[in-house]
Coordinates of C-alpha atoms and ligand atoms in Angstrom, one line a residue:
M123 CA -28.1 157.6 103.4
Q124 CA -29.6 158.1 99.9
E125 CA -33.0 159.6 99.7
L126 CA -34.9 158.4 96.6
T127 CA -37.4 160.4 94.8
H128 CA -40.4 160.1 92.6
F129 CA -40.1 160.8 88.9
I130 CA -42.9 163.0 87.8
G131 CA -43.3 165.2 84.7
G132 CA -39.8 164.2 83.3
K133 CA -37.9 164.9 86.5
H134 CA -37.0 163.7 90.0
V135 CA -39.4 165.1 92.5
K136 CA -38.6 164.8 96.3
G137 CA -41.3 163.2 98.4
Q138 CA -43.6 165.7 100.1
S139 CA -45.6 163.5 102.5
G140 CA -42.9 163.1 105.1
R141 CA -43.4 159.3 105.0
F142 CA -40.6 157.0 103.9
A143 CA -39.9 153.3 103.7
D144 CA -36.4 151.7 104.2
V145 CA -34.7 150.1 101.2
Y146 CA -32.3 147.4 102.4
N147 CA -29.3 145.7 100.9
P148 CA -30.4 142.1 101.4
A149 CA -26.8 140.7 101.4
T150 CA -25.8 142.8 104.4
G151 CA -29.2 143.7 106.0
E152 CA -28.3 147.4 106.0
V153 CA -30.6 150.1 105.1
Q154 CA -29.2 151.7 102.0
A155 CA -31.8 154.2 101.0
K156 CA -35.1 155.8 102.0
V157 CA -37.9 155.7 99.4
P158 CA -40.7 158.4 99.8
L159 CA -44.3 157.1 100.1
A160 CA -46.5 159.4 98.1
S161 CA -49.7 161.1 99.4
N162 CA -53.0 161.3 97.6
A163 CA -52.0 165.0 96.6
E164 CA -48.8 163.9 95.1
L165 CA -50.6 161.2 93.1
D166 CA -53.2 163.8 91.9
E167 CA -50.4 166.1 90.6
A168 CA -48.7 163.2 88.7
V169 CA -52.1 162.2 87.1
A170 CA -52.8 165.8 86.2
I171 CA -49.4 166.2 84.4
A172 CA -49.9 162.8 82.8
A173 CA -53.4 163.6 81.5
K174 CA -52.1 166.8 79.9
A175 CA -49.2 165.1 78.2
Q176 CA -51.3 162.2 77.0
V177 CA -53.3 164.3 74.6
G178 CA -50.4 165.2 72.4
W179 CA -48.8 161.8 72.8
A180 CA -51.9 160.0 71.4
A181 CA -51.8 162.4 68.4
T182 CA -48.2 161.5 67.6
N183 CA -48.3 158.9 64.9
P184 CA -47.6 155.4 66.2
Q185 CA -44.4 155.0 64.2
R186 CA -42.9 158.0 66.0
R187 CA -43.9 156.6 69.4
A188 CA -42.3 153.2 68.4
R189 CA -39.1 155.0 67.7
V190 CA -38.9 156.3 71.2
L191 CA -39.0 152.6 72.3
M192 CA -36.4 151.7 69.8
K193 CA -34.1 154.4 71.4
F194 CA -35.1 153.1 74.9
V195 CA -33.9 149.7 74.0
E196 CA -30.6 151.1 72.8
L197 CA -30.2 152.9 76.1
L198 CA -31.1 149.8 78.1
H199 CA -28.2 148.1 76.4
R200 CA -25.8 151.0 77.0
D201 CA -26.8 151.0 80.8
M202 CA -27.1 147.1 81.1
D203 CA -24.4 146.8 83.7
K204 CA -25.5 149.8 85.8
L205 CA -29.1 148.5 85.8
A206 CA -28.1 145.1 86.7
E207 CA -25.9 146.3 89.5
A208 CA -28.7 148.6 91.0
L209 CA -31.1 145.7 90.7
S210 CA -28.9 143.2 92.5
R211 CA -28.0 145.6 95.2
E212 CA -31.7 146.1 96.2
H213 CA -33.1 142.7 95.3
G214 CA -30.2 140.4 96.0
K215 CA -30.4 138.3 92.8
T216 CA -27.1 137.5 90.9
I217 CA -25.9 139.8 88.2
P218 CA -26.5 137.4 85.3
D219 CA -30.1 136.9 86.7
A220 CA -30.5 140.7 87.1
K221 CA -29.5 141.1 83.4
G222 CA -32.2 138.4 82.6
D223 CA -34.7 140.5 84.4
V224 CA -33.8 143.6 82.4
M225 CA -33.6 141.5 79.0
R226 CA -37.1 139.9 79.5
G227 CA -38.5 143.4 79.8
L228 CA -36.4 144.8 77.0
E229 CA -37.8 142.1 74.8
V230 CA -41.3 143.5 75.5
A231 CA -40.1 146.9 74.5
E232 CA -38.9 145.4 71.3
F233 CA -42.3 143.8 70.7
S234 CA -43.9 147.2 71.2
F235 CA -42.0 148.5 68.2
G236 CA -44.8 146.9 66.3
A237 CA -47.4 149.3 67.8
P238 CA -48.3 150.7 64.3
H239 CA -49.3 147.1 63.3
H240 CA -50.9 146.2 66.5
L241 CA -53.1 149.3 66.5
K242 CA -54.5 148.7 63.0
G243 CA -58.2 148.5 62.9
E244 CA -60.5 146.6 60.6
F245 CA -62.5 147.8 57.6
T246 CA -65.5 146.5 55.8
E247 CA -66.2 148.1 52.5
G248 CA -69.9 148.0 51.4
A249 CA -71.2 146.8 54.9
G250 CA -74.6 148.2 53.5
P251 CA -75.6 150.2 50.5
G252 CA -72.9 152.9 50.2
I253 CA -72.0 152.2 53.8
D254 CA -68.5 151.4 55.1
M255 CA -67.7 150.2 58.6
Y256 CA -64.3 150.4 60.4
S257 CA -63.0 150.0 63.8
M258 CA -60.0 151.7 65.5
R259 CA -58.0 151.0 68.6
Q260 CA -57.6 154.1 70.8
P261 CA -55.6 154.6 73.9
L262 CA -57.5 154.7 77.2
G263 CA -55.7 157.9 78.6
V264 CA -53.8 157.6 81.8
V265 CA -53.2 154.1 82.9
A266 CA -51.2 152.6 85.9
G267 CA -49.1 149.7 86.9
I268 CA -48.5 148.3 90.3
T269 CA -45.7 146.0 90.4
P270 CA -43.9 143.4 92.7
F271 CA -40.3 143.2 94.1
N272 CA -39.2 140.2 92.4
F273 CA -38.8 141.6 88.9
P274 CA -38.3 145.2 89.2
A275 CA -37.2 145.8 85.7
M276 CA -39.1 143.2 83.7
I277 CA -42.6 143.6 85.0
P278 CA -42.8 147.4 84.9
M279 CA -41.6 147.1 81.3
W280 CA -44.2 144.5 80.5
K281 CA -46.8 147.1 81.6
F282 CA -45.5 150.4 80.4
C283 CA -43.9 149.6 77.0
P284 CA -47.0 148.4 75.2
A285 CA -49.3 151.0 77.1
I286 CA -47.1 153.9 76.1
A287 CA -46.6 152.6 72.5
A288 CA -50.4 152.5 72.3
G289 CA -50.6 156.2 73.1
N290 CA -51.3 156.2 76.9
A291 CA -49.5 158.1 79.7
F292 CA -48.4 155.7 82.4
I293 CA -48.1 156.0 86.2
L294 CA -45.9 153.3 87.6
K295 CA -46.1 152.4 91.3
P296 CA -43.2 150.0 91.8
S297 CA -42.5 147.8 94.8
E298 CA -41.2 149.9 97.7
R299 CA -38.5 147.2 98.4
D300 CA -36.6 147.9 95.2
P301 CA -37.6 151.2 93.6
S302 CA -34.2 152.3 92.1
V303 CA -34.4 150.5 88.8
P304 CA -38.0 151.6 88.0
I305 CA -36.8 155.2 88.5
M306 CA -33.8 154.5 86.2
L307 CA -36.2 153.1 83.5
A308 CA -38.2 156.3 83.6
E309 CA -35.1 158.4 83.3
L310 CA -34.1 156.3 80.2
M311 CA -37.6 156.7 78.6
S312 CA -37.2 160.5 79.1
E313 CA -33.7 160.4 77.5
A314 CA -35.2 158.2 74.6
G315 CA -37.7 161.0 73.9
A316 CA -40.8 160.2 75.8
P317 CA -42.4 163.6 76.5
D318 CA -42.5 164.7 80.1
G319 CA -45.3 163.1 82.0
I320 CA -45.7 160.1 79.7
L321 CA -44.0 157.8 82.2
S322 CA -44.1 158.8 85.9
V323 CA -42.9 156.8 88.9
V324 CA -44.9 157.4 92.0
N325 CA -43.5 155.5 94.9
G326 CA -45.5 154.4 97.8
D327 CA -47.4 151.7 99.7
K328 CA -51.0 150.8 100.3
G329 CA -52.0 154.5 100.7
V330 CA -51.0 155.4 97.2
V331 CA -52.3 152.1 95.8
D332 CA -55.6 153.0 97.2
A333 CA -55.5 156.5 95.7
I334 CA -54.8 154.9 92.3
L335 CA -57.7 152.4 92.6
D336 CA -60.1 155.4 93.4
H337 CA -58.6 158.1 91.0
P338 CA -61.3 158.9 88.5
E339 CA -58.8 159.7 85.7
I340 CA -56.9 156.5 85.9
M341 CA -58.6 154.3 83.3
A342 CA -56.8 150.9 83.7
I343 CA -54.6 149.2 86.2
G344 CA -52.2 146.4 85.6
F345 CA -51.1 144.6 88.8
V346 CA -48.6 141.8 89.6
G347 CA -48.0 140.6 93.2
S348 CA -49.5 138.2 95.7
T349 CA -52.9 136.7 95.4
P350 CA -54.6 138.4 98.4
I351 CA -53.6 141.8 97.1
A352 CA -54.4 141.0 93.4
E353 CA -57.9 140.0 94.6
Y354 CA -58.3 143.3 96.6
I355 CA -57.1 145.4 93.7
Y356 CA -59.2 143.6 91.2
A357 CA -62.3 144.0 93.3
R358 CA -61.8 147.6 94.2
G359 CA -60.5 148.7 90.7
C360 CA -63.4 146.9 88.9
G361 CA -65.8 148.4 91.4
N362 CA -64.7 151.8 90.4
G363 CA -65.3 151.0 86.8
K364 CA -61.8 150.5 85.7
R365 CA -60.3 148.0 83.4
V366 CA -58.2 145.8 85.6
Q367 CA -55.8 142.8 85.2
C368 CA -54.2 141.2 88.2
F369 CA -51.6 138.4 88.3
G370 CA -51.1 136.7 91.6
G371 CA -49.2 134.0 93.4
A372 CA -48.4 130.5 92.3
K373 CA -47.6 126.9 93.2
N374 CA -46.0 125.4 90.1
H375 CA -45.9 121.6 89.9
M376 CA -43.4 119.7 87.7
I377 CA -44.4 116.1 86.9
I378 CA -41.6 113.6 86.3
M379 CA -42.7 110.5 84.4
P380 CA -40.8 107.2 84.8
D381 CA -39.6 107.6 81.1
A382 CA -38.1 111.1 81.6
D383 CA -34.5 111.9 81.1
M384 CA -33.7 112.0 84.7
D385 CA -30.5 114.2 84.5
Q386 CA -32.4 116.7 82.4
A387 CA -35.2 116.6 84.9
V388 CA -32.8 117.1 87.8
D389 CA -31.0 120.1 86.1
A390 CA -34.4 121.7 85.3
L391 CA -35.5 121.3 89.0
V392 CA -32.4 122.7 90.5
G393 CA -32.4 125.7 88.2
A394 CA -36.2 126.4 88.4
G395 CA -36.6 125.6 92.0
F396 CA -33.6 127.5 93.5
G397 CA -32.8 130.2 90.9
A398 CA -33.5 133.6 92.4
A399 CA -33.7 132.0 95.7
G400 CA -37.2 130.7 94.6
E401 CA -38.5 134.2 94.5
R402 CA -40.0 133.8 91.0
C403 CA -43.7 133.3 90.2
M404 CA -42.8 130.7 87.7
A405 CA -40.4 128.9 90.1
I406 CA -41.0 125.1 90.3
S407 CA -41.9 124.5 94.0
V408 CA -43.4 121.1 93.8
A409 CA -41.9 118.0 92.1
V410 CA -44.3 115.1 91.4
P411 CA -42.3 112.1 90.5
V412 CA -44.6 109.3 89.2
G413 CA -44.0 105.9 90.9
E414 CA -41.6 105.0 93.8
K415 CA -38.8 104.1 91.6
T416 CA -38.8 107.4 89.9
A417 CA -39.2 109.2 93.2
D418 CA -36.3 107.3 94.7
L419 CA -34.0 108.0 91.8
L420 CA -35.0 111.6 91.7
I421 CA -34.2 112.2 95.4
E422 CA -30.9 110.4 95.0
K423 CA -29.8 112.6 92.1
L424 CA -31.3 115.8 93.5
T425 CA -29.8 115.6 97.1
P426 CA -26.2 116.2 96.2
R427 CA -27.2 119.0 93.8
V428 CA -29.2 120.8 96.4
E429 CA -26.3 120.4 98.9
A430 CA -23.9 121.7 96.5
L431 CA -25.8 125.0 95.6
K432 CA -23.6 128.0 95.8
I433 CA -25.1 130.9 97.8
G434 CA -23.8 134.3 98.2
P435 CA -23.9 138.1 97.5
Y436 CA -24.1 139.3 93.9
T437 CA -20.6 140.8 94.4
A438 CA -19.0 137.3 94.8
G439 CA -19.1 136.7 91.2
N440 CA -21.0 135.0 88.4
D441 CA -20.8 131.4 89.6
I442 CA -23.1 132.1 92.5
D443 CA -26.4 130.2 92.1
F444 CA -28.6 132.4 94.2
G445 CA -28.4 135.2 96.7
P446 CA -30.2 136.3 99.8
L447 CA -34.0 136.6 100.3
V448 CA -35.3 140.2 99.8
T449 CA -35.9 141.0 103.5
R450 CA -35.3 139.6 106.9
E451 CA -39.2 139.2 107.2
A452 CA -39.4 137.1 104.0
R453 CA -36.5 134.9 105.2
D454 CA -38.1 134.3 108.6
R455 CA -41.4 133.5 107.0
V456 CA -39.7 130.9 104.8
L457 CA -37.8 129.4 107.7
G458 CA -41.1 129.2 109.7
L459 CA -42.7 127.4 106.8
V460 CA -39.8 125.0 106.6
N461 CA -40.1 124.3 110.4
S462 CA -43.9 123.6 109.9
G463 CA -43.0 121.1 107.2
V464 CA -40.8 119.1 109.6
E465 CA -43.4 119.4 112.4
Q466 CA -46.1 118.1 110.1
G467 CA -44.1 115.1 109.0
A468 CA -42.4 115.8 105.8
K469 CA -38.9 114.5 105.4
L470 CA -36.3 117.3 105.2
V471 CA -33.6 115.7 103.1
V472 CA -31.5 118.7 102.7
D473 CA -31.7 121.3 105.5
G474 CA -30.6 124.8 104.6
R475 CA -31.9 126.5 107.7
D476 CA -28.6 127.0 109.4
F477 CA -26.8 128.3 106.4
K478 CA -24.3 131.2 107.4
L479 CA -21.9 133.1 105.3
Q480 CA -18.9 134.6 106.9
G481 CA -19.0 138.4 106.8
Y482 CA -22.6 138.4 105.9
E483 CA -24.1 137.4 109.2
N484 CA -26.7 140.1 109.0
G485 CA -27.8 139.2 105.3
N486 CA -31.0 137.4 104.6
F487 CA -29.4 134.2 103.4
M488 CA -30.6 130.7 103.8
G489 CA -29.6 127.4 102.1
G490 CA -31.5 125.3 99.7
C491 CA -34.1 123.0 101.2
L492 CA -35.4 119.7 99.9
F493 CA -38.4 117.9 101.3
D494 CA -39.5 114.4 100.4
N495 CA -42.9 112.8 101.3
V496 CA -44.8 116.0 101.3
T497 CA -48.5 115.5 101.5
R498 CA -51.2 118.0 100.2
D499 CA -52.6 118.9 103.6
M500 CA -49.3 120.3 104.8
D501 CA -48.7 124.1 105.0
I502 CA -45.6 123.8 102.8
Y503 CA -47.9 122.4 100.0
Q504 CA -50.9 124.8 100.7
Q505 CA -48.9 128.0 100.7
E506 CA -46.7 129.8 98.3
I507 CA -43.4 129.6 100.0
F508 CA -41.4 132.0 97.7
G509 CA -38.0 130.8 98.9
P510 CA -35.4 128.2 98.0
V511 CA -37.5 125.1 99.1
L512 CA -38.5 122.3 96.8
S513 CA -41.2 119.9 98.0
V514 CA -41.5 116.4 96.4
V515 CA -45.0 114.9 96.4
R516 CA -44.9 111.3 95.3
A517 CA -47.7 110.1 93.1
P518 CA -48.5 106.5 92.3
S519 CA -49.7 107.2 88.6
Y520 CA -50.0 109.8 86.0
E521 CA -53.6 110.3 86.6
E522 CA -53.0 110.9 90.2
A523 CA -50.1 113.3 89.5
L524 CA -52.3 115.2 87.1
R525 CA -54.8 115.8 89.8
Y526 CA -52.4 117.7 92.1
P527 CA -51.9 120.7 90.0
M528 CA -55.4 120.5 88.7
E529 CA -56.9 120.7 92.2
N530 CA -54.4 123.3 93.5
Q531 CA -55.9 126.9 94.0
Y532 CA -53.2 128.4 91.7
G533 CA -52.8 127.9 88.1
N534 CA -49.7 130.0 86.9
G535 CA -47.2 127.6 85.5
T536 CA -46.6 123.8 85.3
A537 CA -44.3 121.3 83.5
I538 CA -44.1 117.6 82.5
F539 CA -41.0 115.7 81.9
T540 CA -41.4 112.7 79.6
R541 CA -40.2 111.2 76.5
D542 CA -43.8 110.1 75.5
G543 CA -45.5 112.5 73.2
D544 CA -48.9 111.0 73.9
T545 CA -48.6 111.8 77.6
A546 CA -47.2 115.3 77.1
R547 CA -50.0 116.0 74.6
D548 CA -52.6 114.8 77.1
F549 CA -51.1 116.9 79.9
A550 CA -51.0 120.1 77.7
S551 CA -54.6 119.5 76.7
R552 CA -56.2 118.6 80.1
I553 CA -54.3 120.8 82.6
N554 CA -56.0 123.8 84.1
V555 CA -52.9 126.1 84.3
G556 CA -52.1 129.0 82.1
M557 CA -48.6 128.3 81.1
V558 CA -47.3 124.8 80.3
G559 CA -43.7 123.4 79.8
I560 CA -43.0 120.1 78.1
N561 CA -39.4 119.2 79.2
V562 CA -39.1 122.9 79.9
P563 CA -39.3 123.8 83.6
L564 CA -39.8 127.6 83.3
P565 CA -42.4 128.0 80.5
V566 CA -42.3 131.8 80.5
P567 CA -43.8 132.8 77.1
L568 CA -41.7 135.1 75.0
A569 CA -42.7 138.8 74.4
Y570 CA -44.8 138.0 71.3
H571 CA -47.0 135.4 73.1
T572 CA -48.8 136.3 76.3
F573 CA -48.1 135.7 80.0
G574 CA -51.0 134.9 82.3
G575 CA -52.0 132.3 84.9
W576 CA -55.4 130.7 85.6
K577 CA -57.4 130.2 88.8
K578 CA -56.0 132.3 91.8
S579 CA -53.0 133.2 89.7
G580 CA -54.8 135.6 87.4
F581 CA -57.8 137.9 87.5
G582 CA -59.2 139.6 84.4
D583 CA -59.6 138.4 81.0
L584 CA -56.5 139.6 79.1
N585 CA -52.9 138.5 79.6
Q586 CA -49.8 140.5 79.9
H587 CA -47.6 141.3 76.9
G588 CA -48.0 140.0 73.5
P589 CA -51.0 141.1 71.4
D590 CA -53.2 141.0 74.6
A591 CA -51.3 144.0 76.0
F592 CA -52.4 146.2 73.1
R593 CA -56.0 145.0 73.6
F594 CA -55.8 145.7 77.3
Y595 CA -54.4 149.3 76.9
T596 CA -56.7 150.3 74.1
R597 CA -60.4 150.5 73.5
T598 CA -62.2 149.8 70.2
K599 CA -64.4 152.4 68.5
T600 CA -66.4 151.2 65.5
V601 CA -67.5 153.8 62.9
T602 CA -70.3 153.2 60.4
S603 CA -70.1 155.8 57.6
R604 CA -72.2 156.8 54.6
W605 CA -71.4 159.6 52.1
P606 CA -74.0 161.8 50.3
S607 CA -73.8 159.4 47.3
G608 CA -74.9 156.5 49.2
T609 CA -78.6 155.4 49.1
K610 CA -81.0 157.8 50.7
E611 CA -83.9 155.8 52.1
G612 CA -85.7 158.4 54.0
A613 CA -86.4 158.2 57.7
D614 CA -86.6 154.7 59.1
F615 CA -88.0 153.9 62.4
A616 CA -87.3 150.2 62.6
M617 CA -83.9 148.6 63.6
P618 CA -81.7 148.6 60.5
T619 CA -80.8 145.0 59.6
M620 CA -79.2 143.3 56.6
G621 CA -82.3 141.4 56.1
Ligands
LIG43 P1 -47.1 142.1 97.1 O1 -48.5 141.6 96.8 O2 -46.7 142.2 98.6 O3 -46.9 143.6 96.4 C1 -47.1 143.9 95.1 C2 -47.5 145.3 95.0 O4 -48.7 145.7 95.8 C3 -46.3 146.3 95.5 O5 -46.3 147.4 94.6 C4 -47.0 146.6 96.9 O6 -46.5 148.0 97.3 C5 -48.4 146.6 96.7 N1 -49.1 146.3 98.0 C6 -48.7 145.4 98.9 N2 -49.6 145.4 99.9 C7 -50.6 146.1 99.6 C8 -51.9 146.3 100.2 N3 -52.2 145.8 101.3 N4 -52.6 147.2 99.6 C9 -52.3 147.6 98.4 N5 -51.3 147.5 97.7 C10 -50.2 146.7 98.3 O7 -46.1 141.1 96.3 P2 -44.6 141.0 96.4 O8 -44.2 140.4 97.6 O9 -43.9 142.3 96.0 O10 -44.2 140.0 95.2 C11 -44.3 138.6 95.3 C12 -45.6 138.0 94.9 O11 -45.9 138.4 93.4 C13 -45.7 136.5 94.9 O12 -46.9 136.1 95.4 C14 -45.5 136.2 93.4 O13 -46.0 134.9 93.0 C15 -46.1 137.3 92.8 N6 -45.8 137.5 91.3 C16 -46.7 137.0 90.3 C17 -46.4 137.1 89.0 C18 -47.3 136.8 88.0 O14 -47.3 137.2 86.9 N7 -48.3 136.0 88.3 C19 -45.1 137.7 88.6 C20 -44.2 138.0 89.6 C21 -44.6 138.0 91.0

């Protein structure tokens, strides 16, 4: 059995705490590795190394820092197959989807090439008599990221690429479910020329997360995961005076208007509802057809598509639609929710509960499930399922359909399918959700825009990636300067104004 390590100070470091977590192969149910769970002392050591390295890194000009990221991108392309394989082996997603995971992170590395531009300050000549005023963006020092299992390449890169390009040193605490790819990313950053200690991976669970939250030298924390943990991290991190951004769970609704292109809508729902076994924070988990005729047609067209989904291990080839859930526990939780939906009166049109795959009986597989007649009081509506389950909630009108995502506790993503520009525009304007698709089911903004949900899907005031990332990982200093040739006014005891 493989024993994984931490990656600290530019090298692999064996776990010292004596505590480990099992890393499974979700397709077979076998334990394939042990990941060490760091102690407070191991975190302290990583932070001390990072703090020392950060001083020189911040003093390195931003173009040179950006060039390290350029090299990193080249290495990601070189190792794409290796990364995707390692990712699929621990997460369970298909190889094309794993490559998408790496690519969406790589694109943020590319965006971070622009660090010299993003870090430029502002300058006012002659703000007063002989006085100039300028602002600059400076790195925070040592910053940290705590990331979820479902995008083990993309989300760590969303965090550390802009942070490092901005001159910080970064401590990554990835999910203990699939830690191998984050470690490989740190190796590649080292190979690309990041000085030792600029990117460290400290593996662990709640213990090390709490140590990060309380560490006086960690200045900022970027978190992505479930909402209860996001709320906890936001409260404790902010309570300790840190800058914190936390992105949480989701319940993404897609409204289908009677005038929508129904084939386009069905394709969109199948991909966005069941891709990655529904383990995406931007997955569409609720379809809201408007009007009974639209709903009946939607169910008629969706049913054979959900029944025909191809489920299997990533090794079965590229025409698999989705793989197993990440753990046995995750699958049992999803199956429990499906059972609750049946008990609470929803109509299970496609039942994937008994799905079995020969040779993979111990894998965490389940088939796609499609529910009709879901009502908003049911557990399958109230809770984030995070599995291959799509719920159809019928709405009699657009105004009623709009209320469902509006009144939902989450506000990550949403979509509307319609041919009517007026309705689409009204929806985009009024909806209280952070990311909106118009005839696009997964409106994940590209690297140069920012990603973030509203309500219980996001805590903090700046989004991930795009220009916000440079704002989050830097602080502004404003300088007011006068040279001896400027006006000498003598001592002034009143507040200086421009009056
Ligand atoms: P999770 O909340 O269980 O874990 C996320 C991170 O927090 C991991 O690193 C984990 O080790 C740590 N953690 C877990 N329990 C903890 C505790 N009690 N105290 C301190 N730290 C703890 O989430 P997950 O299951 O890995 O990921 C799935 C969740 O992430 C879903 O809810 C999904 O919607 C959400 N997600 C959100 C976004 C977004 O951008 N909004 C993106 C991806 C995933």
